[in-house]
Every structure is written in C-alpha cells, then in structure tokens.
Amino acid sequence: MENLTEEEIKRHIKLSNSGEISKAVIFSLKIKEVKEGVLEISRDSMLTLRFRLVNLDPEFRYVIFTHINESEEPQNTVFEHIIEPFDKNIMVEESGDFTAEGLMKFPTDNLSEGNYFLTLTLAKVLSVVEVKEVNDEKFNGLIQDSKKLTFEVKEK
C-alpha cells in the first residue's frame, strides 16, 4: 500500500465518516482465563487475548493497540502493546469479506489484585512516515473500532 496524500486522507476520512466506506470491526474479543469477570493469577501466569476482525479492506494495512489500565483513565496504563501493521497476507477471504483472527499472550506479573480495563483498538493505516532520528516509523491512521473488557484480578 502506498501512502495516501493529504487530500486523499481527508477524502477517505470524509467517506468513512459518512458511511460510504465501511469500517472494519472487532467482531469478538475475549480473555481466555477470565471466568465470570475474574482473572485468577499466580506467579508466572499468562493472559490470553483472542479476537476476530471482520470487514477488513485488503488494500490497506491495519494496526492494533492493546492497553490494560487500572481505571478508565488513559494515564493509568499498566501494560500496552502495539501489533505492527499487517496487510492482506494474514487476512482470510470469506464470501467476499476479509477477516483476520488474533491470539496474544501477555504475562500477568505487572497486575495485582483489583479492577482492570483492557482496550483493543483497530486502526486503518493511511500513511507511514519514517522518523530517522529514532530509527522508527509514525503511522497516520483512522480508528475503525475499539472494544473494552473489564475484569477483576485476584491472586490464587
């Protein structure tokens, strides 16, 4: 995918906001180890996040942001992870719709007893800018969907 120009980005956002371009959706999201809203942890335990994305556009790449917060406020993040841009190479076509499934495992060593909020955000990448000073890339994207799970952590 080539970078969209500034004019193309504005047009794409306008069409997306009007509904003329459909948005990708996080169809399902669950934490395997959470039972009845509770995650029981012990030393070296893991958290397994499963999700399914639908209505992906194979002409674009997507980025997924994962945050676990101690409250609904973003400044209380205890864990964050970014899945680098992925494209049609990991998408599956099902009856004309492009989908993808994901499985992520995280250590729970930075979680203690209490309530947590896990947010998964899916963004469509519209352009990528290389940041030479830090040998990295900056992604300009359009948020497609965001889902939040709330759970309580208890030690075994």
PDB file of C-alpha atoms in Angstrom:
ATOM      1  CA  MET A   1       0.000   0.000   0.000  1.00  0.00           C
ATOM      2  CA  GLU A   2       1.308   3.400  -0.918  1.00  0.00           C
ATOM      3  CA  ASN A   3       0.896   6.375   1.376  1.00  0.00           C
ATOM      4  CA  LEU A   4      -2.207   8.420   0.714  1.00  0.00           C
ATOM      5  CA  THR A   5      -1.688  12.093   0.012  1.00  0.00           C
ATOM      6  CA  GLU A   6      -3.081  14.624   2.478  1.00  0.00           C
ATOM      7  CA  GLU A   7      -6.000  15.271   0.109  1.00  0.00           C
ATOM      8  CA  GLU A   8      -6.679  11.514  -0.259  1.00  0.00           C
ATOM      9  CA  ILE A   9      -6.568  11.101   3.526  1.00  0.00           C
ATOM     10  CA  LYS A  10      -9.149  13.881   4.006  1.00  0.00           C
ATOM     11  CA  ARG A  11     -11.381  12.326   1.333  1.00  0.00           C
ATOM     12  CA  HIS A  12     -11.044   8.854   2.851  1.00  0.00           C
ATOM     13  CA  ILE A  13     -11.940  10.154   6.327  1.00  0.00           C
ATOM     14  CA  LYS A  14     -14.941  12.020   4.941  1.00  0.00           C
ATOM     15  CA  LEU A  15     -16.212   8.925   3.073  1.00  0.00           C
ATOM     16  CA  SER A  16     -15.615   6.739   6.115  1.00  0.00           C
ATOM     17  CA  ASN A  17     -17.454   9.115   8.461  1.00  0.00           C
ATOM     18  CA  SER A  18     -20.383   9.326   6.053  1.00  0.00           C
ATOM     19  CA  GLY A  19     -20.658   5.538   5.869  1.00  0.00           C
ATOM     20  CA  GLU A  20     -19.777   5.356   2.166  1.00  0.00           C
ATOM     21  CA  ILE A  21     -16.668   3.374   3.105  1.00  0.00           C
ATOM     22  CA  SER A  22     -17.484   0.721   5.650  1.00  0.00           C
ATOM     23  CA  LYS A  23     -15.298   0.402   8.716  1.00  0.00           C
ATOM     24  CA  ALA A  24     -13.503  -2.699   9.906  1.00  0.00           C
ATOM     25  CA  VAL A  25     -14.913  -4.172  13.104  1.00  0.00           C
ATOM     26  CA  ILE A  26     -13.584  -6.078  16.110  1.00  0.00           C
ATOM     27  CA  PHE A  27     -16.199  -8.824  15.935  1.00  0.00           C
ATOM     28  CA  SER A  28     -15.232 -10.758  19.034  1.00  0.00           C
ATOM     29  CA  LEU A  29     -12.866 -10.143  21.915  1.00  0.00           C
ATOM     30  CA  LYS A  30     -12.303 -12.297  24.969  1.00  0.00           C
ATOM     31  CA  ILE A  31      -9.719 -13.150  27.589  1.00  0.00           C
ATOM     32  CA  LYS A  32      -9.484 -16.924  27.814  1.00  0.00           C
ATOM     33  CA  GLU A  33      -8.569 -17.035  31.512  1.00  0.00           C
ATOM     34  CA  VAL A  34     -11.304 -14.646  32.723  1.00  0.00           C
ATOM     35  CA  LYS A  35     -14.198 -16.583  34.264  1.00  0.00           C
ATOM     36  CA  GLU A  36     -17.296 -14.671  35.403  1.00  0.00           C
ATOM     37  CA  GLY A  37     -15.366 -11.404  35.232  1.00  0.00           C
ATOM     38  CA  VAL A  38     -12.445 -12.627  37.363  1.00  0.00           C
ATOM     39  CA  LEU A  39      -8.857 -13.371  36.353  1.00  0.00           C
ATOM     40  CA  GLU A  40      -7.074 -15.512  38.929  1.00  0.00           C
ATOM     41  CA  ILE A  41      -3.322 -15.049  38.754  1.00  0.00           C
ATOM     42  CA  SER A  42      -0.314 -16.698  40.294  1.00  0.00           C
ATOM     43  CA  ARG A  43       3.400 -16.384  39.723  1.00  0.00           C
ATOM     44  CA  ASP A  44       4.264 -16.765  36.004  1.00  0.00           C
ATOM     45  CA  SER A  45       0.613 -16.846  34.876  1.00  0.00           C
ATOM     46  CA  MET A  46      -0.384 -15.551  31.446  1.00  0.00           C
ATOM     47  CA  LEU A  47      -3.337 -13.693  29.985  1.00  0.00           C
ATOM     48  CA  THR A  48      -4.529 -14.950  26.572  1.00  0.00           C
ATOM     49  CA  LEU A  49      -6.411 -12.469  24.405  1.00  0.00           C
ATOM     50  CA  ARG A  50      -8.399 -13.790  21.429  1.00  0.00           C
ATOM     51  CA  PHE A  51     -10.033 -11.577  18.836  1.00  0.00           C
ATOM     52  CA  ARG A  52     -11.612 -11.681  15.393  1.00  0.00           C
ATOM     53  CA  LEU A  53     -11.604  -8.785  12.936  1.00  0.00           C
ATOM     54  CA  VAL A  54     -14.106  -8.507  10.080  1.00  0.00           C
ATOM     55  CA  ASN A  55     -14.800  -6.204   7.161  1.00  0.00           C
ATOM     56  CA  LEU A  56     -11.091  -5.519   6.534  1.00  0.00           C
ATOM     57  CA  ASP A  57     -10.062  -3.754   3.322  1.00  0.00           C
ATOM     58  CA  PRO A  58      -7.248  -5.769   1.660  1.00  0.00           C
ATOM     59  CA  GLU A  59      -5.906  -2.595   0.015  1.00  0.00           C
ATOM     60  CA  PHE A  60      -4.852  -1.212   3.418  1.00  0.00           C
ATOM     61  CA  ARG A  61      -2.740  -2.215   6.392  1.00  0.00           C
ATOM     62  CA  TYR A  62      -4.037  -2.190   9.960  1.00  0.00           C
ATOM     63  CA  VAL A  63      -2.510  -1.609  13.398  1.00  0.00           C
ATOM     64  CA  ILE A  64      -3.853  -2.930  16.714  1.00  0.00           C
ATOM     65  CA  PHE A  65      -3.282  -1.135  20.023  1.00  0.00           C
ATOM     66  CA  THR A  66      -3.753  -3.019  23.293  1.00  0.00           C
ATOM     67  CA  HIS A  67      -3.900  -1.250  26.664  1.00  0.00           C
ATOM     68  CA  ILE A  68      -4.596  -2.539  30.157  1.00  0.00           C
ATOM     69  CA  ASN A  69      -5.453   0.233  32.623  1.00  0.00           C
ATOM     70  CA  GLU A  70      -6.190   0.319  36.342  1.00  0.00           C
ATOM     71  CA  SER A  71      -9.020   2.761  35.629  1.00  0.00           C
ATOM     72  CA  GLU A  72     -10.808   4.141  32.617  1.00  0.00           C
ATOM     73  CA  GLU A  73      -8.291   6.987  32.534  1.00  0.00           C
ATOM     74  CA  PRO A  74      -5.501   6.520  29.943  1.00  0.00           C
ATOM     75  CA  GLN A  75      -2.769   7.766  32.290  1.00  0.00           C
ATOM     76  CA  ASN A  76      -3.214   4.652  34.462  1.00  0.00           C
ATOM     77  CA  THR A  77      -1.821   2.212  31.880  1.00  0.00           C
ATOM     78  CA  VAL A  78      -0.072  -0.818  33.342  1.00  0.00           C
ATOM     79  CA  PHE A  79       0.510  -2.605  30.038  1.00  0.00           C
ATOM     80  CA  GLU A  80       0.480  -1.642  26.377  1.00  0.00           C
ATOM     81  CA  HIS A  81       1.322  -3.453  23.180  1.00  0.00           C
ATOM     82  CA  ILE A  82       1.156  -2.463  19.519  1.00  0.00           C
ATOM     83  CA  ILE A  83       0.776  -5.022  16.767  1.00  0.00           C
ATOM     84  CA  GLU A  84       2.779  -3.659  13.860  1.00  0.00           C
ATOM     85  CA  PRO A  85       0.913  -3.056  10.604  1.00  0.00           C
ATOM     86  CA  PHE A  86      -0.454  -6.174   8.995  1.00  0.00           C
ATOM     87  CA  ASP A  87      -1.855  -6.498   5.496  1.00  0.00           C
ATOM     88  CA  LYS A  88      -3.762  -8.880   3.247  1.00  0.00           C
ATOM     89  CA  ASN A  89      -1.083 -11.549   3.739  1.00  0.00           C
ATOM     90  CA  ILE A  90      -2.689 -12.508   7.067  1.00  0.00           C
ATOM     91  CA  MET A  91      -6.281 -11.816   6.036  1.00  0.00           C
ATOM     92  CA  VAL A  92      -8.637 -14.596   5.003  1.00  0.00           C
ATOM     93  CA  GLU A  93     -11.327 -14.047   2.387  1.00  0.00           C
ATOM     94  CA  GLU A  94     -14.701 -15.489   3.398  1.00  0.00           C
ATOM     95  CA  SER A  95     -17.590 -14.950   0.959  1.00  0.00           C
ATOM     96  CA  GLY A  96     -16.103 -11.666  -0.272  1.00  0.00           C
ATOM     97  CA  ASP A  97     -15.333 -10.365   3.228  1.00  0.00           C
ATOM     98  CA  PHE A  98     -11.758 -10.152   4.518  1.00  0.00           C
ATOM     99  CA  THR A  99     -11.243 -11.251   8.112  1.00  0.00           C
ATOM    100  CA  ALA A 100      -8.359 -11.937  10.495  1.00  0.00           C
ATOM    101  CA  GLU A 101      -8.030 -13.654  13.835  1.00  0.00           C
ATOM    102  CA  GLY A 102      -5.515 -12.987  16.550  1.00  0.00           C
ATOM    103  CA  LEU A 103      -4.162 -14.578  19.679  1.00  0.00           C
ATOM    104  CA  MET A 104      -1.882 -12.665  22.053  1.00  0.00           C
ATOM    105  CA  LYS A 105      -0.358 -13.858  25.322  1.00  0.00           C
ATOM    106  CA  PHE A 106       0.802 -11.439  27.988  1.00  0.00           C
ATOM    107  CA  PRO A 107       2.486 -12.049  31.344  1.00  0.00           C
ATOM    108  CA  THR A 108       0.409 -11.002  34.330  1.00  0.00           C
ATOM    109  CA  ASP A 109       3.377 -10.066  36.533  1.00  0.00           C
ATOM    110  CA  ASN A 110       2.517  -6.344  36.376  1.00  0.00           C
ATOM    111  CA  LEU A 111      -1.060  -6.948  37.584  1.00  0.00           C
ATOM    112  CA  SER A 112      -2.068  -7.015  41.232  1.00  0.00           C
ATOM    113  CA  GLU A 113      -5.446  -7.514  42.858  1.00  0.00           C
ATOM    114  CA  GLY A 114      -8.048  -5.017  41.682  1.00  0.00           C
ATOM    115  CA  ASN A 115     -10.152  -3.981  38.707  1.00  0.00           C
ATOM    116  CA  TYR A 116      -8.703  -3.523  35.220  1.00  0.00           C
ATOM    117  CA  PHE A 117      -9.856  -2.280  31.840  1.00  0.00           C
ATOM    118  CA  LEU A 118      -8.490  -3.868  28.656  1.00  0.00           C
ATOM    119  CA  THR A 119      -8.952  -1.848  25.470  1.00  0.00           C
ATOM    120  CA  LEU A 120      -8.294  -3.162  21.970  1.00  0.00           C
ATOM    121  CA  THR A 121      -8.272  -0.527  19.215  1.00  0.00           C
ATOM    122  CA  LEU A 122      -8.099  -1.247  15.484  1.00  0.00           C
ATOM    123  CA  ALA A 123      -6.826   1.464  13.116  1.00  0.00           C
ATOM    124  CA  LYS A 124      -6.512   1.552   9.329  1.00  0.00           C
ATOM    125  CA  VAL A 125      -3.081   2.829   8.254  1.00  0.00           C
ATOM    126  CA  LEU A 126      -3.387   5.704   5.765  1.00  0.00           C
ATOM    127  CA  SER A 127       0.276   6.734   5.646  1.00  0.00           C
ATOM    128  CA  VAL A 128       3.624   5.902   7.213  1.00  0.00           C
ATOM    129  CA  VAL A 129       6.305   8.497   7.928  1.00  0.00           C
ATOM    130  CA  GLU A 130       9.869   7.443   8.691  1.00  0.00           C
ATOM    131  CA  VAL A 131      11.359   9.110  11.778  1.00  0.00           C
ATOM    132  CA  LYS A 132      15.097   8.914  11.112  1.00  0.00           C
ATOM    133  CA  GLU A 133      16.187  10.423  14.454  1.00  0.00           C
ATOM    134  CA  VAL A 134      14.908   7.395  16.359  1.00  0.00           C
ATOM    135  CA  ASN A 135      15.037   4.859  13.507  1.00  0.00           C
ATOM    136  CA  ASP A 136      11.290   4.260  13.693  1.00  0.00           C
ATOM    137  CA  GLU A 137       8.046   4.876  11.836  1.00  0.00           C
ATOM    138  CA  LYS A 138       4.998   7.000  12.632  1.00  0.00           C
ATOM    139  CA  PHE A 139       1.631   5.712  11.447  1.00  0.00           C
ATOM    140  CA  ASN A 140      -1.171   8.029  10.453  1.00  0.00           C
ATOM    141  CA  GLY A 141      -4.392   6.113  10.664  1.00  0.00           C
ATOM    142  CA  LEU A 142      -8.117   6.152  11.052  1.00  0.00           C
ATOM    143  CA  ILE A 143      -9.608   4.361  14.061  1.00  0.00           C
ATOM    144  CA  GLN A 144     -12.009   1.685  12.869  1.00  0.00           C
ATOM    145  CA  ASP A 145     -13.243   0.168  16.099  1.00  0.00           C
ATOM    146  CA  SER A 146     -12.433  -0.112  19.798  1.00  0.00           C
ATOM    147  CA  LYS A 147     -13.640  -2.653  22.338  1.00  0.00           C
ATOM    148  CA  LYS A 148     -13.221  -2.663  26.112  1.00  0.00           C
ATOM    149  CA  LEU A 149     -13.313  -5.509  28.609  1.00  0.00           C
ATOM    150  CA  THR A 150     -13.492  -5.015  32.364  1.00  0.00           C
ATOM    151  CA  PHE A 151     -12.221  -7.684  34.728  1.00  0.00           C
ATOM    152  CA  GLU A 152     -11.130  -8.174  38.300  1.00  0.00           C
ATOM    153  CA  VAL A 153      -7.768  -9.689  39.230  1.00  0.00           C
ATOM    154  CA  LYS A 154      -7.474 -11.976  42.258  1.00  0.00           C
ATOM    155  CA  GLU A 155      -4.412 -13.854  43.405  1.00  0.00           C
ATOM    156  CA  LYS A 156      -4.759 -17.653  43.721  1.00  0.00           C
TER     157      LYS A 156
END
